[in-house]
mmCIF file of C-alpha atoms in Angstrom:
data_model
loop_
_atom_site.group_PDB
_atom_site.id
_atom_site.type_symbol
_atom_site.label_atom_id
_atom_site.label_comp_id
_atom_site.label_asym_id
_atom_site.label_seq_id
_atom_site.Cartn_x
_atom_site.Cartn_y
_atom_site.Cartn_z
ATOM 1 C CA UNK A 1 -21.636 -23.908 27.536
ATOM 2 C CA UNK A 2 -19.882 -20.767 26.071
ATOM 3 C CA UNK A 3 -16.439 -19.396 27.696
ATOM 4 C CA UNK A 4 -16.556 -15.965 28.314
ATOM 5 C CA UNK A 5 -13.451 -14.124 29.542
ATOM 6 C CA UNK A 6 -13.572 -10.624 31.132
ATOM 7 C CA UNK A 7 -10.661 -8.167 30.933
ATOM 8 C CA UNK A 8 -10.083 -5.327 33.071
ATOM 9 C CA UNK A 9 -6.731 -3.883 35.327
ATOM 10 C CA UNK A 10 -9.133 -2.763 37.627
ATOM 11 C CA UNK A 11 -9.956 -5.393 40.384
ATOM 12 C CA UNK A 12 -12.967 -3.267 41.346
ATOM 13 C CA UNK A 13 -14.452 -3.404 37.602
ATOM 14 C CA UNK A 14 -14.010 -7.280 37.586
ATOM 15 C CA UNK A 15 -15.740 -7.783 41.047
ATOM 16 C CA UNK A 16 -18.551 -5.728 39.631
ATOM 17 C CA UNK A 17 -18.926 -7.677 36.535
ATOM 18 C CA UNK A 18 -19.106 -10.646 38.498
ATOM 19 C CA UNK A 19 -21.945 -9.543 40.697
ATOM 20 C CA UNK A 20 -23.936 -8.080 37.576
ATOM 21 C CA UNK A 21 -23.675 -11.286 35.762
ATOM 22 C CA UNK A 22 -24.197 -14.071 38.409
ATOM 23 C CA UNK A 23 -27.492 -15.153 37.106
ATOM 24 C CA UNK A 24 -25.672 -16.085 33.884
ATOM 25 C CA UNK A 25 -23.530 -18.680 35.501
ATOM 26 C CA UNK A 26 -25.783 -21.502 34.239
ATOM 27 C CA UNK A 27 -25.473 -20.529 30.628
ATOM 28 C CA UNK A 28 -21.886 -19.168 30.721
ATOM 29 C CA UNK A 29 -18.560 -20.409 31.930
ATOM 30 C CA UNK A 30 -17.061 -16.844 33.072
ATOM 31 C CA UNK A 31 -13.286 -16.044 33.803
ATOM 32 C CA UNK A 32 -12.038 -12.938 35.018
ATOM 33 C CA UNK A 33 -8.439 -11.682 34.107
ATOM 34 C CA UNK A 34 -6.726 -8.583 35.861
ATOM 35 C CA UNK A 35 -4.866 -7.143 32.900
ATOM 36 C CA UNK A 36 -3.547 -8.235 29.346
ATOM 37 C CA UNK A 37 -0.752 -10.645 30.603
ATOM 38 C CA UNK A 38 -3.169 -12.637 32.349
ATOM 39 C CA UNK A 39 -5.712 -12.710 29.706
ATOM 40 C CA UNK A 40 -2.854 -14.124 27.198
ATOM 41 C CA UNK A 41 -1.810 -16.887 29.781
ATOM 42 C CA UNK A 42 -5.713 -17.785 29.998
ATOM 43 C CA UNK A 43 -6.461 -17.643 26.326
ATOM 44 C CA UNK A 44 -3.066 -19.657 25.473
ATOM 45 C CA UNK A 45 -4.250 -22.325 27.956
ATOM 46 C CA UNK A 46 -7.683 -22.845 26.870
ATOM 47 C CA UNK A 47 -9.761 -21.217 23.927
ATOM 48 C CA UNK A 48 -12.646 -19.038 24.899
ATOM 49 C CA UNK A 49 -15.528 -18.031 22.528
ATOM 50 C CA UNK A 50 -15.824 -14.356 23.778
ATOM 51 C CA UNK A 51 -13.430 -11.801 24.868
ATOM 52 C CA UNK A 52 -14.608 -8.697 26.561
ATOM 53 C CA UNK A 53 -11.923 -6.134 27.448
ATOM 54 C CA UNK A 54 -11.081 -2.611 28.314
ATOM 55 C CA UNK A 55 -9.469 -0.434 25.953
ATOM 56 C CA UNK A 56 -7.033 1.346 27.955
ATOM 57 C CA UNK A 57 -5.028 -0.997 30.506
ATOM 58 C CA UNK A 58 -1.099 -0.591 31.448
ATOM 59 C CA UNK A 59 1.279 -3.169 29.857
ATOM 60 C CA UNK A 60 -0.508 -4.446 27.261
ATOM 61 C CA UNK A 61 -3.438 -1.993 25.871
ATOM 62 C CA UNK A 62 -6.818 -3.346 24.773
ATOM 63 C CA UNK A 63 -5.860 -2.675 20.891
ATOM 64 C CA UNK A 64 -2.800 -4.822 21.372
ATOM 65 C CA UNK A 65 -4.497 -7.726 23.193
ATOM 66 C CA UNK A 66 -7.396 -7.902 20.573
ATOM 67 C CA UNK A 67 -4.568 -8.006 17.857
ATOM 68 C CA UNK A 68 -2.692 -10.845 19.409
ATOM 69 C CA UNK A 69 -5.947 -12.777 20.029
ATOM 70 C CA UNK A 70 -7.086 -12.076 16.468
ATOM 71 C CA UNK A 71 -4.035 -13.745 15.256
ATOM 72 C CA UNK A 72 -3.680 -16.682 17.848
ATOM 73 C CA UNK A 73 -7.474 -17.221 18.419
ATOM 74 C CA UNK A 74 -9.181 -16.229 15.479
ATOM 75 C CA UNK A 75 -12.411 -17.715 16.222
ATOM 76 C CA UNK A 76 -12.940 -15.995 19.479
ATOM 77 C CA UNK A 77 -15.294 -12.939 19.315
ATOM 78 C CA UNK A 78 -13.847 -9.757 20.220
ATOM 79 C CA UNK A 79 -15.715 -6.938 22.183
ATOM 80 C CA UNK A 80 -14.468 -3.735 23.715
ATOM 81 C CA UNK A 81 -16.276 -2.482 26.942
ATOM 82 C CA UNK A 82 -14.833 0.715 27.722
ATOM 83 C CA UNK A 83 -15.006 3.769 29.534
ATOM 84 C CA UNK A 84 -13.224 7.516 29.596
ATOM 85 C CA UNK A 85 -9.977 6.864 27.316
ATOM 86 C CA UNK A 86 -8.584 8.828 24.549
ATOM 87 C CA UNK A 87 -9.847 8.600 21.290
ATOM 88 C CA UNK A 88 -6.268 7.401 19.896
ATOM 89 C CA UNK A 89 -6.788 4.500 22.303
ATOM 90 C CA UNK A 90 -10.214 3.726 20.929
ATOM 91 C CA UNK A 91 -9.127 4.315 17.512
ATOM 92 C CA UNK A 92 -6.512 1.668 17.634
ATOM 93 C CA UNK A 93 -9.171 -0.730 18.361
ATOM 94 C CA UNK A 94 -11.286 -0.292 15.114
ATOM 95 C CA UNK A 95 -9.377 -2.628 13.059
ATOM 96 C CA UNK A 96 -9.386 -5.622 15.788
ATOM 97 C CA UNK A 97 -12.620 -5.285 17.871
ATOM 98 C CA UNK A 98 -16.021 -6.750 16.306
ATOM 99 C CA UNK A 99 -18.154 -4.627 18.705
ATOM 100 C CA UNK A 100 -17.875 -1.569 21.114
ATOM 101 C CA UNK A 101 -19.653 -1.302 24.467
ATOM 102 C CA UNK A 102 -19.371 2.124 26.591
ATOM 103 C CA UNK A 103 -19.280 2.058 30.505
ATOM 104 C CA UNK A 104 -21.055 2.002 32.504
ATOM 105 C CA UNK A 105 -22.931 -0.381 30.593
ATOM 106 C CA UNK A 106 -26.322 -1.425 31.345
ATOM 107 C CA UNK A 107 -26.624 -5.201 32.510
ATOM 108 C CA UNK A 108 -29.103 -6.068 30.164
ATOM 109 C CA UNK A 109 -27.219 -4.679 27.189
ATOM 110 C CA UNK A 110 -23.995 -6.286 27.972
ATOM 111 C CA UNK A 111 -25.872 -9.681 28.713
ATOM 112 C CA UNK A 112 -27.848 -9.332 25.160
ATOM 113 C CA UNK A 113 -24.771 -8.668 23.244
ATOM 114 C CA UNK A 114 -22.946 -11.549 24.480
ATOM 115 C CA UNK A 115 -26.066 -13.995 24.069
ATOM 116 C CA UNK A 116 -26.359 -12.667 20.489
ATOM 117 C CA UNK A 117 -22.790 -13.364 19.483
ATOM 118 C CA UNK A 118 -23.199 -16.738 21.368
ATOM 119 C CA UNK A 119 -26.162 -17.644 19.540
ATOM 120 C CA UNK A 120 -24.662 -16.376 16.384
ATOM 121 C CA UNK A 121 -21.840 -19.021 16.928
ATOM 122 C CA UNK A 122 -24.363 -21.910 17.522
ATOM 123 C CA UNK A 123 -25.982 -21.154 14.425
ATOM 124 C CA UNK A 124 -22.705 -21.179 12.065
ATOM 125 C CA UNK A 125 -20.967 -24.635 12.566
ATOM 126 C CA UNK A 126 -18.249 -24.233 9.756
ATOM 127 C CA UNK A 127 -15.400 -23.466 12.446
ATOM 128 C CA UNK A 128 -12.941 -23.042 9.810
ATOM 129 C CA UNK A 129 -14.729 -20.245 7.711
ATOM 130 C CA UNK A 130 -16.014 -18.976 11.225
ATOM 131 C CA UNK A 131 -12.169 -18.428 12.252
ATOM 132 C CA UNK A 132 -11.575 -16.879 8.813
ATOM 133 C CA UNK A 133 -14.410 -14.073 9.145
ATOM 134 C CA UNK A 134 -13.753 -13.395 12.849
ATOM 135 C CA UNK A 135 -10.050 -12.660 11.950
ATOM 136 C CA UNK A 136 -11.315 -10.085 9.450
ATOM 137 C CA UNK A 137 -9.876 -6.645 10.430
ATOM 138 C CA UNK A 138 -10.731 -4.707 7.043
ATOM 139 C CA UNK A 139 -11.881 -5.469 3.379
ATOM 140 C CA UNK A 140 -10.248 -4.678 0.256
ATOM 141 C CA UNK A 141 -11.702 -1.618 -1.477
ATOM 142 C CA UNK A 142 -11.141 -0.429 -5.177
ATOM 143 C CA UNK A 143 -7.850 1.250 -5.520
ATOM 144 C CA UNK A 144 -9.377 4.436 -6.883
ATOM 145 C CA UNK A 145 -11.940 4.684 -4.438
ATOM 146 C CA UNK A 146 -9.260 4.044 -1.691
ATOM 147 C CA UNK A 147 -6.989 6.793 -3.083
ATOM 148 C CA UNK A 148 -9.802 9.203 -3.487
ATOM 149 C CA UNK A 149 -10.666 8.763 0.332
ATOM 150 C CA UNK A 150 -7.216 9.188 1.272
ATOM 151 C CA UNK A 151 -7.153 12.544 -0.655
ATOM 152 C CA UNK A 152 -10.227 13.777 0.848
ATOM 153 C CA UNK A 153 -8.798 13.083 4.350
ATOM 154 C CA UNK A 154 -5.678 14.893 3.580
ATOM 155 C CA UNK A 155 -7.461 17.919 2.274
ATOM 156 C CA UNK A 156 -10.763 19.840 3.145
ATOM 157 C CA UNK A 157 -13.239 17.659 1.542
ATOM 158 C CA UNK A 158 -16.883 18.405 2.843
ATOM 159 C CA UNK A 159 -18.596 15.319 5.047
ATOM 160 C CA UNK A 160 -21.024 14.807 2.065
ATOM 161 C CA UNK A 161 -18.490 14.301 -0.486
ATOM 162 C CA UNK A 162 -16.633 11.716 1.945
ATOM 163 C CA UNK A 163 -20.104 10.038 2.465
ATOM 164 C CA UNK A 164 -20.548 9.695 -1.171
ATOM 165 C CA UNK A 165 -17.211 8.163 -1.508
ATOM 166 C CA UNK A 166 -17.920 5.802 1.232
ATOM 167 C CA UNK A 167 -21.362 4.820 -0.070
ATOM 168 C CA UNK A 168 -19.766 3.733 -3.396
ATOM 169 C CA UNK A 169 -17.657 1.099 -1.985
ATOM 170 C CA UNK A 170 -18.821 -2.068 -0.127
ATOM 171 C CA UNK A 171 -15.742 -2.792 2.023
ATOM 172 C CA UNK A 172 -15.978 0.912 3.257
ATOM 173 C CA UNK A 173 -19.559 1.099 3.800
ATOM 174 C CA UNK A 174 -19.240 -1.825 5.659
ATOM 175 C CA UNK A 175 -16.727 -0.924 8.116
ATOM 176 C CA UNK A 176 -18.199 2.649 8.857
ATOM 177 C CA UNK A 177 -21.742 0.810 9.501
ATOM 178 C CA UNK A 178 -19.867 -1.488 11.946
ATOM 179 C CA UNK A 179 -18.577 1.778 13.840
ATOM 180 C CA UNK A 180 -22.004 3.291 14.178
ATOM 181 C CA UNK A 181 -24.015 -0.043 14.815
ATOM 182 C CA UNK A 182 -22.125 -0.569 17.863
ATOM 183 C CA UNK A 183 -21.134 1.687 20.775
ATOM 184 C CA UNK A 184 -18.180 3.490 18.975
ATOM 185 C CA UNK A 185 -20.020 6.775 19.096
ATOM 186 C CA UNK A 186 -21.521 5.947 22.424
ATOM 187 C CA UNK A 187 -24.973 4.899 21.655
ATOM 188 C CA UNK A 188 -25.466 2.414 18.595
ATOM 189 C CA UNK A 189 -27.410 3.699 15.777
ATOM 190 C CA UNK A 190 -29.832 1.934 13.645
ATOM 191 C CA UNK A 191 -29.790 1.557 9.819
ATOM 192 C CA UNK A 192 -28.951 5.122 8.340
ATOM 193 C CA UNK A 193 -27.701 6.139 5.313
ATOM 194 C CA UNK A 194 -24.034 6.803 4.797
ATOM 195 C CA UNK A 195 -23.936 10.579 4.578
ATOM 196 C CA UNK A 196 -25.585 10.684 8.008
ATOM 197 C CA UNK A 197 -23.140 8.062 9.317
ATOM 198 C CA UNK A 198 -20.195 10.109 8.315
ATOM 199 C CA UNK A 199 -21.703 13.286 9.889
ATOM 200 C CA UNK A 200 -22.165 11.239 13.209
ATOM 201 C CA UNK A 201 -18.477 10.632 13.279
ATOM 202 C CA UNK A 202 -17.686 14.056 12.400
ATOM 203 C CA UNK A 203 -14.675 15.251 10.214
ATOM 204 C CA UNK A 204 -11.860 14.960 12.918
ATOM 205 C CA UNK A 205 -12.833 11.342 13.699
ATOM 206 C CA UNK A 206 -13.059 10.509 10.275
ATOM 207 C CA UNK A 207 -9.511 11.750 9.334
ATOM 208 C CA UNK A 208 -8.131 9.745 12.278
ATOM 209 C CA UNK A 209 -10.031 6.697 11.055
ATOM 210 C CA UNK A 210 -8.426 7.221 7.449
ATOM 211 C CA UNK A 211 -4.817 7.220 8.997
ATOM 212 C CA UNK A 212 -5.378 3.912 11.002
ATOM 213 C CA UNK A 213 -4.211 0.827 9.621
ATOM 214 C CA UNK A 214 -6.491 -1.961 9.228
ATOM 215 C CA UNK A 215 -9.703 0.436 8.592
ATOM 216 C CA UNK A 216 -9.515 0.940 5.168
ATOM 217 C CA UNK A 217 -7.305 -0.959 2.669
ATOM 218 C CA UNK A 218 -7.051 -1.084 -1.201
ATOM 219 C CA UNK A 219 -7.334 -4.379 -2.961
ATOM 220 C CA UNK A 220 -3.798 -6.124 -3.368
ATOM 221 C CA UNK A 221 -2.266 -5.332 -6.746
ATOM 222 C CA UNK A 222 -3.519 -7.484 -9.898
ATOM 223 C CA UNK A 223 -5.182 -6.381 -12.796
ATOM 224 C CA UNK A 224 -7.637 -9.233 -12.484
ATOM 225 C CA UNK A 225 -8.288 -8.629 -8.990
ATOM 226 C CA UNK A 226 -9.260 -4.839 -9.301
ATOM 227 C CA UNK A 227 -11.330 -5.928 -12.407
ATOM 228 C CA UNK A 228 -13.453 -8.423 -10.359
ATOM 229 C CA UNK A 229 -13.856 -6.050 -7.368
ATOM 230 C CA UNK A 230 -14.889 -3.009 -9.919
ATOM 231 C CA UNK A 231 -17.682 -5.744 -11.209
ATOM 232 C CA UNK A 232 -18.648 -6.515 -7.924
ATOM 233 C CA UNK A 233 -19.152 -2.936 -6.867
ATOM 234 C CA UNK A 234 -21.158 -2.186 -10.074
ATOM 235 C CA UNK A 235 -23.514 -4.778 -9.255
ATOM 236 C CA UNK A 236 -23.876 -3.748 -5.445
ATOM 237 C CA UNK A 237 -24.823 -0.492 -6.548
ATOM 238 C CA UNK A 238 -27.253 -1.477 -8.927
ATOM 239 C CA UNK A 239 -28.887 -3.710 -6.442
ATOM 240 C CA UNK A 240 -28.786 -1.163 -3.698
ATOM 241 C CA UNK A 241 -30.598 1.377 -5.991
ATOM 242 C CA UNK A 242 -33.023 -1.103 -6.942
ATOM 243 C CA UNK A 243 -33.678 -2.647 -3.644
ATOM 244 C CA UNK A 244 -34.537 1.040 -2.314
ATOM 245 C CA UNK A 245 -36.769 1.460 -5.018
ATOM 246 C CA UNK A 246 -38.678 -1.786 -4.702
ATOM 247 C CA UNK A 247 -38.947 -0.964 -0.632
ATOM 248 C CA UNK A 248 -40.379 2.227 -1.550
ATOM 249 C CA UNK A 249 -42.750 0.924 -3.861
ATOM 250 C CA UNK A 250 -44.003 -1.668 -1.387
ATOM 251 C CA UNK A 251 -43.848 0.265 1.976
ATOM 252 C CA UNK A 252 -43.650 3.560 3.581
ATOM 253 C CA UNK A 253 -41.565 2.712 6.398
ATOM 254 C CA UNK A 254 -38.428 4.402 6.213
ATOM 255 C CA UNK A 255 -36.441 2.017 8.183
ATOM 256 C CA UNK A 256 -37.032 -0.445 5.809
ATOM 257 C CA UNK A 257 -36.195 1.533 2.979
ATOM 258 C CA UNK A 258 -32.847 2.591 4.155
ATOM 259 C CA UNK A 259 -32.310 -1.324 5.228
ATOM 260 C CA UNK A 260 -32.985 -2.231 1.794
ATOM 261 C CA UNK A 261 -30.327 0.110 0.197
ATOM 262 C CA UNK A 262 -27.778 -0.661 2.636
ATOM 263 C CA UNK A 263 -28.324 -4.521 2.637
ATOM 264 C CA UNK A 264 -28.448 -4.242 -1.245
ATOM 265 C CA UNK A 265 -24.926 -2.650 -1.151
ATOM 266 C CA UNK A 266 -23.320 -4.941 1.035
ATOM 267 C CA UNK A 267 -25.278 -8.395 0.113
ATOM 268 C CA UNK A 268 -22.055 -9.564 -1.500
ATOM 269 C CA UNK A 269 -19.822 -8.713 1.525
ATOM 270 C CA UNK A 270 -19.114 -12.286 2.122
ATOM 271 C CA UNK A 271 -17.588 -12.932 -1.535
ATOM 272 C CA UNK A 272 -14.731 -10.457 -0.024
ATOM 273 C CA UNK A 273 -14.167 -12.433 3.243
ATOM 274 C CA UNK A 274 -14.647 -15.780 1.759
ATOM 275 C CA UNK A 275 -12.368 -15.657 -1.493
ATOM 276 C CA UNK A 276 -9.366 -13.665 -1.661
ATOM 277 C CA UNK A 277 -9.889 -11.973 -5.010
ATOM 278 C CA UNK A 278 -6.078 -12.223 -6.010
ATOM 279 C CA UNK A 279 -6.512 -16.072 -5.926
ATOM 280 C CA UNK A 280 -10.170 -16.995 -7.092
ATOM 281 C CA UNK A 281 -11.907 -16.210 -10.378
ATOM 282 C CA UNK A 282 -14.687 -18.641 -10.013
ATOM 283 C CA UNK A 283 -16.446 -16.766 -7.232
ATOM 284 C CA UNK A 284 -16.827 -13.425 -8.738
ATOM 285 C CA UNK A 285 -18.332 -14.586 -11.947
ATOM 286 C CA UNK A 286 -21.323 -13.163 -12.514
ATOM 287 C CA UNK A 287 -23.582 -16.092 -12.770
ATOM 288 C CA UNK A 288 -21.838 -18.092 -10.149
ATOM 289 C CA UNK A 289 -20.665 -15.650 -7.291
ATOM 290 C CA UNK A 290 -22.466 -17.986 -4.789
ATOM 291 C CA UNK A 291 -21.425 -20.896 -6.431
ATOM 292 C CA UNK A 292 -17.716 -21.721 -7.203
ATOM 293 C CA UNK A 293 -16.505 -24.686 -8.940
ATOM 294 C CA UNK A 294 -15.817 -26.469 -5.698
ATOM 295 C CA UNK A 295 -18.548 -24.980 -3.481
ATOM 296 C CA UNK A 296 -17.302 -24.496 0.334
ATOM 297 C CA UNK A 297 -19.286 -25.507 3.205
ATOM 298 C CA UNK A 298 -20.485 -22.212 3.728
ATOM 299 C CA UNK A 299 -21.830 -20.121 0.941
ATOM 300 C CA UNK A 300 -20.708 -16.303 0.430
ATOM 301 C CA UNK A 301 -24.127 -15.142 1.518
ATOM 302 C CA UNK A 302 -23.981 -16.844 4.711
ATOM 303 C CA UNK A 303 -20.447 -15.481 5.446
ATOM 304 C CA UNK A 304 -21.572 -12.087 4.536
ATOM 305 C CA UNK A 305 -24.171 -12.607 7.185
ATOM 306 C CA UNK A 306 -22.240 -13.745 9.782
ATOM 307 C CA UNK A 307 -19.878 -10.825 9.709
ATOM 308 C CA UNK A 308 -22.679 -8.488 9.550
ATOM 309 C CA UNK A 309 -23.897 -9.650 12.816
ATOM 310 C CA UNK A 310 -20.531 -10.163 13.992
ATOM 311 C CA UNK A 311 -20.014 -6.386 13.431
ATOM 312 C CA UNK A 312 -23.229 -5.570 15.259
ATOM 313 C CA UNK A 313 -25.205 -4.346 12.126
ATOM 314 C CA UNK A 314 -29.291 -4.120 12.546
ATOM 315 C CA UNK A 315 -30.859 -7.604 12.332
ATOM 316 C CA UNK A 316 -33.071 -6.711 8.979
ATOM 317 C CA UNK A 317 -29.956 -5.940 7.258
ATOM 318 C CA UNK A 318 -27.988 -9.149 8.700
ATOM 319 C CA UNK A 319 -30.971 -11.132 7.520
ATOM 320 C CA UNK A 320 -31.127 -9.517 3.963
ATOM 321 C CA UNK A 321 -27.494 -10.104 3.568
ATOM 322 C CA UNK A 322 -27.368 -13.840 4.921
ATOM 323 C CA UNK A 323 -30.562 -15.058 3.178
ATOM 324 C CA UNK A 324 -30.659 -13.008 -0.206
ATOM 325 C CA UNK A 325 -30.109 -16.284 -2.029
ATOM 326 C CA UNK A 326 -32.548 -18.663 -0.261
ATOM 327 C CA UNK A 327 -35.106 -16.224 1.589
ATOM 328 C CA UNK A 328 -37.173 -19.384 2.494
ATOM 329 C CA UNK A 329 -34.735 -19.806 5.502
ATOM 330 C CA UNK A 330 -35.523 -16.802 7.119
ATOM 331 C CA UNK A 331 -39.210 -17.976 7.810
ATOM 332 C CA UNK A 332 -40.606 -14.513 7.196
ATOM 333 C CA UNK A 333 -44.119 -13.934 5.705
ATOM 334 C CA UNK A 334 -43.838 -9.986 5.305
ATOM 335 C CA UNK A 335 -42.088 -7.704 3.043
ATOM 336 C CA UNK A 336 -38.343 -6.645 4.237
ATOM 337 C CA UNK A 337 -35.268 -5.623 3.326
ATOM 338 C CA UNK A 338 -34.601 -9.480 2.702
ATOM 339 C CA UNK A 339 -37.502 -9.286 -0.370
ATOM 340 C CA UNK A 340 -36.326 -6.270 -1.826
ATOM 341 C CA UNK A 341 -32.519 -7.556 -1.641
ATOM 342 C CA UNK A 342 -33.948 -10.879 -3.294
ATOM 343 C CA UNK A 343 -35.920 -9.564 -5.947
ATOM 344 C CA UNK A 344 -33.228 -6.770 -6.794
ATOM 345 C CA UNK A 345 -30.314 -9.146 -7.131
ATOM 346 C CA UNK A 346 -32.052 -11.778 -9.159
ATOM 347 C CA UNK A 347 -33.249 -9.126 -11.760
ATOM 348 C CA UNK A 348 -29.974 -7.630 -11.801
ATOM 349 C CA UNK A 349 -28.078 -10.583 -12.211
ATOM 350 C CA UNK A 350 -30.687 -11.619 -15.072
ATOM 351 C CA UNK A 351 -30.310 -8.190 -16.677
ATOM 352 C CA UNK A 352 -26.677 -8.357 -17.054
ATOM 353 C CA UNK A 353 -26.911 -12.296 -18.587
ATOM 354 C CA UNK A 354 -27.522 -12.947 -22.182
ATOM 355 C CA UNK A 355 -30.923 -14.490 -21.604
ATOM 356 C CA UNK A 356 -32.160 -11.975 -19.018
ATOM 357 C CA UNK A 357 -33.948 -14.950 -17.131
ATOM 358 C CA UNK A 358 -34.444 -14.561 -13.590
ATOM 359 C CA UNK A 359 -36.798 -17.449 -13.135
ATOM 360 C CA UNK A 360 -34.128 -19.734 -11.558
ATOM 361 C CA UNK A 361 -32.910 -17.060 -9.088
ATOM 362 C CA UNK A 362 -36.298 -16.225 -7.701
ATOM 363 C CA UNK A 363 -37.662 -18.204 -4.652
ATOM 364 C CA UNK A 364 -41.177 -18.254 -5.843
ATOM 365 C CA UNK A 365 -42.343 -20.058 -2.640
ATOM 366 C CA UNK A 366 -41.033 -17.227 -0.521
ATOM 367 C CA UNK A 367 -42.418 -14.589 -2.448
ATOM 368 C CA UNK A 368 -45.930 -16.129 -2.596
ATOM 369 C CA UNK A 369 -45.665 -16.507 1.014
ATOM 370 C CA UNK A 370 -44.839 -12.472 1.348
ATOM 371 C CA UNK A 371 -47.438 -12.154 -1.029
ATOM 372 C CA UNK A 372 -45.841 -9.924 -3.833
ATOM 373 C CA UNK A 373 -45.620 -12.296 -6.883
ATOM 374 C CA UNK A 374 -48.368 -9.782 -8.556
ATOM 375 C CA UNK A 375 -45.400 -6.976 -8.406
ATOM 376 C CA UNK A 376 -42.659 -8.900 -9.855
ATOM 377 C CA UNK A 377 -43.166 -7.356 -13.449
ATOM 378 C CA UNK A 378 -42.965 -3.851 -11.928
ATOM 379 C CA UNK A 379 -39.923 -4.524 -10.224
ATOM 380 C CA UNK A 380 -38.242 -5.888 -13.010
ATOM 381 C CA UNK A 381 -38.634 -2.911 -14.713
ATOM 382 C CA UNK A 382 -37.097 -0.777 -11.737
ATOM 383 C CA UNK A 383 -34.116 -3.281 -11.511
ATOM 384 C CA UNK A 384 -33.556 -3.365 -15.409
ATOM 385 C CA UNK A 385 -33.404 0.855 -14.841
ATOM 386 C CA UNK A 386 -30.916 0.270 -11.996
ATOM 387 C CA UNK A 387 -28.768 -1.841 -13.803
ATOM 388 C CA UNK A 388 -28.468 0.280 -16.876
ATOM 389 C CA UNK A 389 -28.247 3.632 -15.204
ATOM 390 C CA UNK A 390 -31.593 4.717 -16.136
ATOM 391 C CA UNK A 391 -34.004 6.979 -14.375
ATOM 392 C CA UNK A 392 -37.633 5.924 -13.406
ATOM 393 C CA UNK A 393 -40.214 8.847 -13.187
#
């Protein structure tokens, strides 16, 4: 039975939550804390699987509570459930909260959110890696891209320019999508292009975000680290472009096309979580990103899928990230973003290798099940063009 802790400084809010969630008592062991100090005492006495807290509280605010929990209880999923509070209070939670919900919150939305993260924890039994991923506040960006974004935040850059900068960086893309996919903006958004996500955030909120610690950050100094991250970024951009074109050729569904591009950009995000680039080379080798010399219990793809789900990204994107190396695990039998990203990643990797052979990287059983083996030659050409910067007419 999962242990859930709800925190609010208003007793009537806690009473309302108890009433709202009464029918979950057989599934969850629920506790209720009146404020941050009591919550910390309870957390330190016995671990909880999920923490749901208000952002604005006297004494210990939500952001401070979440930061302490992130450090001391990293395996705990951290969710903000907050009503009318200042933008600054909410912004301080961005680096430490996994998901955001707005008050008043529909009971089914709250139940579904908590149930999803509980199922996620059940599906991921590598507790050490789970805690590592859950403790992540932000991911490293290419230094030059980070500096460009900070300059844009300090100046008068258009939102379009900002969106293009963020869309070119894996870590920045992941963080912005976390915000728009959860309730940070009031109502969660589905899969959207980065330019649209930045429009929804708005110029004022973007500048405030850029000034917050633990939202965007450059990779720690080190020539090798910077080179490896640049290489990963080039690969991710090529896969994103190829996956989008593959989806366009296979389906007219706009949501699948957008999910394919976004998931293509983020499919290696687990590499940034699992292996500090400043200390590991093998994980970033072009032919072994997901197979380091001493493989961990959890591969980079699974780590990325866990983070994407933890951050509330759409299910189609989560599936494509988590299963792109072994899509047969998904059980899917129709074309989806997973198909596009799996094929794009295999052909882009092969195009950059000397032999150019993708046979060992493709899951032919899965592709036959989906019914797209006859499209592989066409898609190989798309990926080759994306890999080497060509434009297909």
